[in-house]
Amino acid sequence: MSDDFADRIRSSGKRLTAQRELILRAVEALEHATPDEILTEVRKHSAAVNASTIYRNLEVLEELGLVRHAHLSDRAPTYHSVGEHEHFHIVCRDCHKVVSVDPDVVAPVARRLDDEFGFVADIGHLTVFGHCADCLPG
Amino acid sequence: MSDDFADRIRSSGKRLTAQRELILRAVEALEHATPDEILTEVRKHSAAVNASTIYRNLEVLEELGLVRHAHLSDRAPTYHSVGEHEHFHIVCRDCHKVVSVDPDVVAPVARRLDDEFGFVADIGHLTVFGHCADCLPG
DNA sequence: TTCCATGCAAACACTTTGCACCGTG
DNA sequence: CACGGTGCAAAGTGTTTGCATGGAA
């Protein structure tokens, strides 16, 4: 599995660095972490790493298909490893609770968008905002 | 219709100001405009208005249900007037084309999220990213 | 030994806030 | 004439970039 990672990096012409590995491990450990949270996590395990290195590598790791991001708030995006099975998110506007949902739930819509518009939806990036049962009036 | 606006504002205990009216008109005229674009539009019709006034009033107008916003890019949000019929957006990652889609298309999913999670989705805020027919490989 | 990657600091894009003055109700 | 709204400037948050140095291949 670390070998998968090493191969994936190298075969893209990029280099395997300590920082890259640390950042990927941090994303795997945290799930749904912002760049800042990832920075904090990385620093727990190793000496100082620069914030710009986090941003640059999250971009690289996403290009390589090793991590993904979603927008769960109006603030910073959150990253998660692709190892987890694909899912999308529903987020409550009031209590900010996040629930991961199986792609099957939106499959019919994806099909319809493809049929009607020739549009292929990126389900893994999808976030649906709304109100959860606990926060609904009444 | 301007009266609707005036009433709506006043009955909320807020005041009717020239800036508020200009900002609402700008949102109506532009559709899917960022705060900065709205600022530019407002300045075409009137003297200088401050950026902070734009932000403060977009928030107020949204609370009053007169405008809505969606996130169509990784940059600034875009605002549109509620006068338009409700819709959600699909956005192409490559060419950034935006298409407005009827809520009916996602109604089944909304129903399912409500049934399974007690979650009431905010369809008007929804943005689905993906790839349009023109930008698909093959 | 070649370039890609990193650290650092500055710049950047967008938004928010504190405070004095302005103007609606 | 009270209190909400505005302009202005400064600060805040999140992200990007230029450049010199460092290290993987």
mmCIF file of C-alpha atoms (C1' of nucleotides) in Angstrom:
data_model
loop_
_atom_site.group_PDB
_atom_site.id
_atom_site.type_symbol
_atom_site.label_atom_id
_atom_site.label_comp_id
_atom_site.label_asym_id
_atom_site.label_seq_id
_atom_site.Cartn_x
_atom_site.Cartn_y
_atom_site.Cartn_z
ATOM 1 C CA MET A 1 0.000 0.000 0.000
ATOM 2 C CA SER A 2 2.877 2.399 0.676
ATOM 3 C CA ASP A 3 4.266 0.897 -2.493
ATOM 4 C CA ASP A 4 1.138 1.767 -4.405
ATOM 5 C CA PHE A 5 1.684 5.292 -3.259
ATOM 6 C CA ALA A 6 5.360 5.372 -4.175
ATOM 7 C CA ASP A 7 4.669 3.895 -7.606
ATOM 8 C CA ARG A 8 1.793 6.235 -8.260
ATOM 9 C CA ILE A 9 3.927 9.238 -7.455
ATOM 10 C CA ARG A 10 7.007 8.164 -9.376
ATOM 11 C CA SER A 11 5.233 6.991 -12.488
ATOM 12 C CA SER A 12 3.846 10.480 -12.828
ATOM 13 C CA GLY A 13 7.355 11.889 -12.996
ATOM 14 C CA LYS A 14 6.996 13.387 -9.545
ATOM 15 C CA ARG A 15 9.177 12.702 -6.564
ATOM 16 C CA LEU A 16 8.527 10.842 -3.359
ATOM 17 C CA THR A 17 9.223 13.161 -0.440
ATOM 18 C CA ALA A 18 8.743 12.832 3.285
ATOM 19 C CA GLN A 19 6.248 15.698 3.238
ATOM 20 C CA ARG A 20 4.094 14.073 0.587
ATOM 21 C CA GLU A 21 3.863 10.882 2.544
ATOM 22 C CA LEU A 22 3.106 12.714 5.777
ATOM 23 C CA ILE A 23 0.365 14.750 4.147
ATOM 24 C CA LEU A 24 -1.297 11.704 2.624
ATOM 25 C CA ARG A 25 -1.146 9.890 5.979
ATOM 26 C CA ALA A 26 -2.672 12.901 7.697
ATOM 27 C CA VAL A 27 -5.555 13.028 5.223
ATOM 28 C CA GLU A 28 -6.166 9.319 5.743
ATOM 29 C CA ALA A 29 -6.087 9.688 9.499
ATOM 30 C CA LEU A 30 -8.364 12.696 9.741
ATOM 31 C CA GLU A 31 -11.117 12.363 7.131
ATOM 32 C CA HIS A 32 -12.748 15.610 6.060
ATOM 33 C CA ALA A 33 -9.888 17.792 7.196
ATOM 34 C CA THR A 34 -9.116 21.323 6.081
ATOM 35 C CA PRO A 35 -5.619 22.266 4.892
ATOM 36 C CA ASP A 36 -5.040 23.895 8.236
ATOM 37 C CA GLU A 37 -6.077 20.811 10.195
ATOM 38 C CA ILE A 38 -3.853 18.709 7.978
ATOM 39 C CA LEU A 39 -0.964 21.040 8.708
ATOM 40 C CA THR A 40 -1.527 20.637 12.441
ATOM 41 C CA GLU A 41 -1.707 16.864 12.139
ATOM 42 C CA VAL A 42 1.476 16.687 10.063
ATOM 43 C CA ARG A 43 3.337 18.765 12.616
ATOM 44 C CA LYS A 44 2.364 16.336 15.348
ATOM 45 C CA HIS A 45 4.329 13.628 13.605
ATOM 46 C CA SER A 46 7.215 15.567 12.247
ATOM 47 C CA ALA A 47 9.085 18.814 12.312
ATOM 48 C CA ALA A 48 7.647 21.983 10.861
ATOM 49 C CA VAL A 49 6.183 21.763 7.396
ATOM 50 C CA ASN A 50 5.148 24.861 5.546
ATOM 51 C CA ALA A 51 1.543 25.706 4.748
ATOM 52 C CA SER A 52 2.372 26.290 1.103
ATOM 53 C CA THR A 53 3.694 22.746 0.917
ATOM 54 C CA ILE A 54 0.344 21.502 2.169
ATOM 55 C CA TYR A 55 -1.540 23.381 -0.529
ATOM 56 C CA ARG A 56 0.865 22.388 -3.277
ATOM 57 C CA ASN A 57 0.751 18.727 -2.314
ATOM 58 C CA LEU A 58 -2.972 18.469 -1.797
ATOM 59 C CA GLU A 59 -3.245 19.632 -5.383
ATOM 60 C CA VAL A 60 -0.730 17.038 -6.536
ATOM 61 C CA LEU A 61 -2.356 14.245 -4.538
ATOM 62 C CA GLU A 62 -5.718 15.159 -5.973
ATOM 63 C CA GLU A 63 -4.356 15.124 -9.540
ATOM 64 C CA LEU A 64 -2.986 11.659 -8.862
ATOM 65 C CA GLY A 65 -6.375 10.540 -7.651
ATOM 66 C CA LEU A 66 -5.186 9.801 -4.114
ATOM 67 C CA VAL A 67 -7.323 12.366 -2.308
ATOM 68 C CA ARG A 68 -10.499 14.322 -3.024
ATOM 69 C CA HIS A 69 -12.028 17.469 -1.664
ATOM 70 C CA ALA A 70 -15.523 18.736 -0.955
ATOM 71 C CA HIS A 71 -16.939 22.027 0.290
ATOM 72 C CA LEU A 72 -18.708 21.369 3.554
ATOM 73 C CA SER A 73 -18.812 24.964 4.732
ATOM 74 C CA ASP A 74 -18.385 28.475 3.411
ATOM 75 C CA ARG A 75 -14.838 28.350 4.729
ATOM 76 C CA ALA A 76 -11.993 26.070 3.747
ATOM 77 C CA PRO A 77 -12.525 22.892 1.709
ATOM 78 C CA THR A 78 -12.063 19.501 3.352
ATOM 79 C CA TYR A 79 -9.964 16.654 1.997
ATOM 80 C CA HIS A 80 -10.426 12.920 2.373
ATOM 81 C CA SER A 81 -8.563 9.932 1.049
ATOM 82 C CA VAL A 82 -9.917 8.094 -1.958
ATOM 83 C CA GLY A 83 -9.401 4.801 -0.126
ATOM 84 C CA GLU A 84 -12.792 5.296 1.481
ATOM 85 C CA HIS A 85 -15.681 4.218 -0.716
ATOM 86 C CA GLU A 86 -17.124 7.046 -2.761
ATOM 87 C CA HIS A 87 -19.830 9.095 -1.104
ATOM 88 C CA PHE A 88 -21.406 12.524 -1.147
ATOM 89 C CA HIS A 89 -22.357 14.746 1.767
ATOM 90 C CA ILE A 90 -25.434 16.270 3.269
ATOM 91 C CA VAL A 91 -24.816 19.169 5.646
ATOM 92 C CA CYS A 92 -27.195 20.824 8.095
ATOM 93 C CA ARG A 93 -27.217 24.615 7.889
ATOM 94 C CA ASP A 94 -28.060 24.976 11.557
ATOM 95 C CA CYS A 95 -26.037 22.417 13.499
ATOM 96 C CA HIS A 96 -23.468 21.826 10.727
ATOM 97 C CA LYS A 97 -23.732 18.098 11.119
ATOM 98 C CA VAL A 98 -22.280 16.233 8.138
ATOM 99 C CA VAL A 99 -23.551 12.868 6.964
ATOM 100 C CA SER A 100 -21.937 10.772 4.241
ATOM 101 C CA VAL A 101 -24.418 9.235 1.851
ATOM 102 C CA ASP A 102 -24.152 6.396 -0.625
ATOM 103 C CA PRO A 103 -23.929 7.461 -4.300
ATOM 104 C CA ASP A 104 -26.869 5.167 -5.089
ATOM 105 C CA VAL A 105 -29.171 7.755 -3.612
ATOM 106 C CA VAL A 106 -28.368 10.244 -6.376
ATOM 107 C CA ALA A 107 -27.792 7.735 -9.165
ATOM 108 C CA PRO A 108 -31.190 8.396 -10.781
ATOM 109 C CA VAL A 109 -30.442 12.117 -10.959
ATOM 110 C CA ALA A 110 -27.001 11.499 -12.364
ATOM 111 C CA ARG A 111 -28.568 9.369 -15.062
ATOM 112 C CA ARG A 112 -31.110 12.016 -15.869
ATOM 113 C CA LEU A 113 -28.525 14.784 -16.124
ATOM 114 C CA ASP A 114 -26.540 12.601 -18.471
ATOM 115 C CA ASP A 115 -29.583 11.779 -20.595
ATOM 116 C CA GLU A 116 -30.965 15.296 -20.787
ATOM 117 C CA PHE A 117 -27.799 17.386 -20.858
ATOM 118 C CA GLY A 118 -24.965 15.010 -21.666
ATOM 119 C CA PHE A 119 -23.616 16.088 -18.314
ATOM 120 C CA VAL A 120 -21.592 13.635 -16.224
ATOM 121 C CA ALA A 121 -21.907 14.607 -12.574
ATOM 122 C CA ASP A 122 -19.042 14.359 -10.115
ATOM 123 C CA ILE A 123 -20.896 12.712 -7.265
ATOM 124 C CA GLY A 124 -17.898 12.482 -4.952
ATOM 125 C CA HIS A 125 -17.662 16.258 -4.893
ATOM 126 C CA LEU A 126 -21.335 16.836 -4.271
ATOM 127 C CA THR A 127 -22.563 18.537 -1.123
ATOM 128 C CA VAL A 128 -26.256 19.057 -0.417
ATOM 129 C CA PHE A 129 -27.103 21.713 2.147
ATOM 130 C CA GLY A 130 -30.357 21.730 4.050
ATOM 131 C CA HIS A 131 -31.801 21.068 7.486
ATOM 132 C CA CYS A 132 -31.583 17.885 9.475
ATOM 133 C CA ALA A 133 -34.457 16.394 11.450
ATOM 134 C CA ASP A 134 -33.162 17.809 14.744
ATOM 135 C CA CYS A 135 -33.072 21.346 13.394
ATOM 136 C CA LEU A 136 -36.372 21.474 11.568
ATOM 137 C CA PRO A 137 -39.080 23.784 12.901
ATOM 138 C CA GLY A 138 -41.980 21.909 14.428
ATOM 139 C CA MET B 1 -43.176 45.574 -7.055
ATOM 140 C CA SER B 2 -40.937 48.309 -5.693
ATOM 141 C CA ASP B 3 -43.635 48.549 -3.040
ATOM 142 C CA ASP B 4 -43.290 44.886 -2.226
ATOM 143 C CA PHE B 5 -39.663 45.604 -1.657
ATOM 144 C CA ALA B 6 -40.264 48.662 0.503
ATOM 145 C CA ASP B 7 -42.862 46.839 2.603
ATOM 146 C CA ARG B 8 -40.699 43.795 3.012
ATOM 147 C CA ILE B 9 -37.810 45.861 4.236
ATOM 148 C CA ARG B 10 -39.785 48.058 6.590
ATOM 149 C CA SER B 11 -41.872 45.334 8.133
ATOM 150 C CA SER B 12 -38.667 43.706 9.241
ATOM 151 C CA GLY B 13 -37.747 46.822 11.191
ATOM 152 C CA LYS B 14 -35.018 47.652 8.706
ATOM 153 C CA ARG B 15 -34.723 50.858 6.740
ATOM 154 C CA LEU B 16 -35.155 51.552 3.087
ATOM 155 C CA THR B 17 -32.000 53.132 1.750
ATOM 156 C CA ALA B 18 -30.866 54.085 -1.702
ATOM 157 C CA GLN B 19 -28.015 51.557 -1.511
ATOM 158 C CA ARG B 20 -30.328 48.700 -0.650
ATOM 159 C CA GLU B 21 -32.533 49.404 -3.602
ATOM 160 C CA LEU B 22 -29.572 49.788 -5.955
ATOM 161 C CA ILE B 23 -28.067 46.520 -4.802
ATOM 162 C CA LEU B 24 -31.313 44.596 -5.269
ATOM 163 C CA ARG B 25 -31.744 46.099 -8.739
ATOM 164 C CA ALA B 26 -28.205 45.132 -9.628
ATOM 165 C CA VAL B 27 -28.755 41.542 -8.536
ATOM 166 C CA GLU B 28 -31.941 41.403 -10.596
ATOM 167 C CA ALA B 29 -30.208 42.857 -13.627
ATOM 168 C CA LEU B 30 -27.151 40.643 -13.529
ATOM 169 C CA GLU B 31 -28.198 37.143 -12.430
ATOM 170 C CA HIS B 32 -25.448 35.030 -10.932
ATOM 171 C CA ALA B 33 -23.245 37.953 -10.021
ATOM 172 C CA THR B 34 -20.464 38.024 -7.459
ATOM 173 C CA PRO B 35 -20.355 40.766 -4.812
ATOM 174 C CA ASP B 36 -17.657 42.462 -6.830
ATOM 175 C CA GLU B 37 -19.688 42.406 -10.042
ATOM 176 C CA ILE B 38 -22.635 43.775 -8.130
ATOM 177 C CA LEU B 39 -20.471 46.576 -6.819
ATOM 178 C CA THR B 40 -19.391 47.459 -10.339
ATOM 179 C CA GLU B 41 -22.982 47.429 -11.568
ATOM 180 C CA VAL B 42 -24.185 49.623 -8.716
ATOM 181 C CA ARG B 43 -21.472 52.158 -9.424
ATOM 182 C CA LYS B 44 -22.612 52.425 -13.017
ATOM 183 C CA HIS B 45 -25.930 53.768 -11.841
ATOM 184 C CA SER B 46 -24.885 55.831 -8.903
ATOM 185 C CA ALA B 47 -22.039 57.379 -7.017
ATOM 186 C CA ALA B 48 -19.540 55.319 -5.106
ATOM 187 C CA VAL B 49 -20.904 52.675 -2.801
ATOM 188 C CA ASN B 50 -18.624 50.815 -0.466
ATOM 189 C CA ALA B 51 -17.830 47.119 -0.774
ATOM 190 C CA SER B 52 -18.705 46.509 2.853
ATOM 191 C CA THR B 53 -22.173 47.887 2.168
ATOM 192 C CA ILE B 54 -22.569 45.324 -0.596
ATOM 193 C CA TYR B 55 -21.677 42.465 1.720
ATOM 194 C CA ARG B 56 -23.831 43.734 4.561
ATOM 195 C CA ASN B 57 -26.835 44.207 2.333
ATOM 196 C CA LEU B 58 -26.562 40.962 0.428
ATOM 197 C CA GLU B 59 -26.810 39.307 3.810
ATOM 198 C CA VAL B 60 -29.859 41.374 4.728
ATOM 199 C CA LEU B 61 -31.553 40.790 1.373
ATOM 200 C CA GLU B 62 -30.937 37.083 1.702
ATOM 201 C CA GLU B 63 -32.433 37.019 5.223
ATOM 202 C CA LEU B 64 -35.489 38.754 3.840
ATOM 203 C CA GLY B 65 -35.771 36.145 1.144
ATOM 204 C CA LEU B 66 -35.238 38.602 -1.702
ATOM 205 C CA VAL B 67 -32.014 37.124 -3.053
ATOM 206 C CA ARG B 68 -30.214 33.792 -2.878
ATOM 207 C CA HIS B 69 -26.659 32.679 -3.423
ATOM 208 C CA ALA B 70 -24.932 29.629 -4.841
ATOM 209 C CA HIS B 71 -21.302 28.570 -5.183
ATOM 210 C CA LEU B 72 -20.561 28.202 -8.865
ATOM 211 C CA SER B 73 -16.787 28.280 -8.566
ATOM 212 C CA ASP B 74 -14.065 27.945 -5.979
ATOM 213 C CA ARG B 75 -14.023 31.734 -5.822
ATOM 214 C CA ALA B 76 -16.710 34.169 -4.750
ATOM 215 C CA PRO B 77 -20.349 33.117 -4.420
ATOM 216 C CA THR B 78 -22.913 34.404 -6.924
ATOM 217 C CA TYR B 79 -26.226 36.023 -6.076
ATOM 218 C CA HIS B 80 -29.488 35.975 -7.973
ATOM 219 C CA SER B 81 -32.904 37.398 -7.271
ATOM 220 C CA VAL B 82 -35.606 35.143 -5.917
ATOM 221 C CA GLY B 83 -38.001 36.529 -8.502
ATOM 222 C CA GLU B 84 -36.678 33.971 -10.950
ATOM 223 C CA HIS B 85 -38.255 30.553 -10.565
ATOM 224 C CA GLU B 86 -36.261 28.262 -8.306
ATOM 225 C CA HIS B 87 -33.526 26.251 -9.941
ATOM 226 C CA PHE B 88 -30.252 24.544 -9.208
ATOM 227 C CA HIS B 89 -27.035 24.612 -11.210
ATOM 228 C CA ILE B 90 -24.803 22.230 -13.051
ATOM 229 C CA VAL B 91 -21.294 23.497 -13.755
ATOM 230 C CA CYS B 92 -18.656 22.092 -16.097
ATOM 231 C CA ARG B 93 -15.219 21.745 -14.505
ATOM 232 C CA ASP B 94 -13.452 22.309 -17.805
ATOM 233 C CA CYS B 95 -15.274 25.088 -19.656
ATOM 234 C CA HIS B 96 -17.051 26.471 -16.574
ATOM 235 C CA LYS B 97 -20.341 26.611 -18.404
ATOM 236 C CA VAL B 98 -23.287 26.983 -16.036
ATOM 237 C CA VAL B 99 -26.735 25.586 -16.777
ATOM 238 C CA SER B 100 -29.814 26.204 -14.650
ATOM 239 C CA VAL B 101 -31.922 23.110 -14.106
ATOM 240 C CA ASP B 102 -35.488 22.622 -12.961
ATOM 241 C CA PRO B 103 -35.903 21.367 -9.367
ATOM 242 C CA ASP B 104 -38.071 18.511 -10.668
ATOM 243 C CA VAL B 105 -34.920 16.761 -11.801
ATOM 244 C CA VAL B 106 -33.742 16.295 -8.222
ATOM 245 C CA ALA B 107 -37.123 15.967 -6.574
ATOM 246 C CA PRO B 108 -36.856 12.171 -6.216
ATOM 247 C CA VAL B 109 -33.550 12.532 -4.413
ATOM 248 C CA ALA B 110 -34.903 15.231 -2.146
ATOM 249 C CA ARG B 111 -37.761 12.935 -1.247
ATOM 250 C CA ARG B 112 -35.405 10.090 -0.508
ATOM 251 C CA LEU B 113 -33.152 12.190 1.709
ATOM 252 C CA ASP B 114 -36.208 13.301 3.612
ATOM 253 C CA ASP B 115 -37.503 9.731 3.986
ATOM 254 C CA GLU B 116 -34.208 8.156 4.954
ATOM 255 C CA PHE B 117 -32.569 10.911 6.967
ATOM 256 C CA GLY B 118 -35.307 13.380 7.796
ATOM 257 C CA PHE B 119 -33.162 15.824 5.867
ATOM 258 C CA VAL B 120 -34.811 18.648 3.934
ATOM 259 C CA ALA B 121 -32.538 19.648 1.085
ATOM 260 C CA ASP B 122 -32.080 23.237 -0.018
ATOM 261 C CA ILE B 123 -32.398 22.702 -3.752
ATOM 262 C CA GLY B 124 -31.991 26.361 -4.688
ATOM 263 C CA HIS B 125 -28.509 26.348 -3.246
ATOM 264 C CA LEU B 126 -27.424 23.149 -4.918
ATOM 265 C CA THR B 127 -24.574 23.081 -7.407
ATOM 266 C CA VAL B 128 -23.534 19.906 -9.182
ATOM 267 C CA PHE B 129 -20.046 19.890 -10.681
ATOM 268 C CA GLY B 130 -19.059 17.586 -13.497
ATOM 269 C CA HIS B 131 -18.271 17.584 -17.197
ATOM 270 C CA CYS B 132 -20.484 18.761 -20.002
ATOM 271 C CA ALA B 133 -20.884 16.935 -23.304
ATOM 272 C CA ASP B 134 -18.456 19.273 -25.092
ATOM 273 C CA CYS B 135 -15.707 18.621 -22.565
ATOM 274 C CA LEU B 136 -16.001 14.876 -22.192
ATOM 275 C CA PRO B 137 -13.138 12.719 -23.450
ATOM 276 C CA GLY B 138 -14.078 10.762 -26.548
ATOM 277 C "C1'" DT C 1 24.051 16.582 -11.662
ATOM 278 C "C1'" DT C 2 19.533 17.720 -12.910
ATOM 279 C "C1'" DC C 3 15.250 19.407 -11.794
ATOM 280 C "C1'" DC C 4 11.460 18.868 -8.851
ATOM 281 C "C1'" DA C 5 10.153 20.144 -4.102
ATOM 282 C "C1'" DT C 6 10.446 22.985 -0.080
ATOM 283 C "C1'" DG C 7 10.660 27.019 3.060
ATOM 284 C "C1'" DC C 8 9.997 31.608 3.639
ATOM 285 C "C1'" DA C 9 7.962 35.933 3.066
ATOM 286 C "C1'" DA C 10 5.294 38.738 0.489
ATOM 287 C "C1'" DA C 11 1.310 39.288 -2.175
ATOM 288 C "C1'" DC C 12 -3.366 38.167 -3.175
ATOM 289 C "C1'" DA C 13 -8.593 37.521 -3.209
ATOM 290 C "C1'" DC C 14 -12.391 37.826 -0.536
ATOM 291 C "C1'" DT C 15 -14.771 39.195 3.565
ATOM 292 C "C1'" DT C 16 -15.454 41.173 8.196
ATOM 293 C "C1'" DT C 17 -15.146 44.622 11.739
ATOM 294 C "C1'" DG C 18 -14.663 49.110 14.605
ATOM 295 C "C1'" DC C 19 -15.749 53.560 14.686
ATOM 296 C "C1'" DA C 20 -17.418 58.139 13.516
ATOM 297 C "C1'" DC C 21 -20.801 60.286 10.812
ATOM 298 C "C1'" DC C 22 -25.219 60.245 8.170
ATOM 299 C "C1'" DG C 23 -30.123 59.948 7.301
ATOM 300 C "C1'" DT C 24 -34.566 57.219 7.653
ATOM 301 C "C1'" DG C 25 -38.597 56.743 10.249
ATOM 302 C "C1'" DC D 1 -33.909 62.706 17.556
ATOM 303 C "C1'" DA D 2 -32.994 57.796 18.090
ATOM 304 C "C1'" DC D 3 -31.162 54.182 16.148
ATOM 305 C "C1'" DG D 4 -30.077 51.588 12.114
ATOM 306 C "C1'" DG D 5 -27.050 52.271 7.869
ATOM 307 C "C1'" DT D 6 -22.884 53.825 5.559
ATOM 308 C "C1'" DG D 7 -18.043 54.862 4.387
ATOM 309 C "C1'" DC D 8 -13.533 54.217 5.409
ATOM 310 C "C1'" DA D 9 -9.571 51.918 6.854
ATOM 311 C "C1'" DA D 10 -7.669 48.242 9.055
ATOM 312 C "C1'" DA D 11 -7.559 43.591 10.080
ATOM 313 C "C1'" DG D 12 -8.817 38.656 9.286
ATOM 314 C "C1'" DT D 13 -8.911 34.273 6.757
ATOM 315 C "C1'" DG D 14 -7.617 31.274 3.281
ATOM 316 C "C1'" DT D 15 -4.602 30.645 -0.623
ATOM 317 C "C1'" DT D 16 -0.933 31.609 -4.151
ATOM 318 C "C1'" DT D 17 3.541 32.986 -5.861
ATOM 319 C "C1'" DG D 18 8.683 34.298 -6.554
ATOM 320 C "C1'" DC D 19 12.915 33.074 -5.399
ATOM 321 C "C1'" DA D 20 16.840 30.854 -3.260
ATOM 322 C "C1'" DT D 21 18.070 26.523 -1.216
ATOM 323 C "C1'" DG D 22 17.608 21.485 -0.604
ATOM 324 C "C1'" DG D 23 17.239 16.717 -1.923
ATOM 325 C "C1'" DA D 24 15.289 12.629 -4.851
ATOM 326 C "C1'" DA D 25 16.432 10.187 -8.922
#
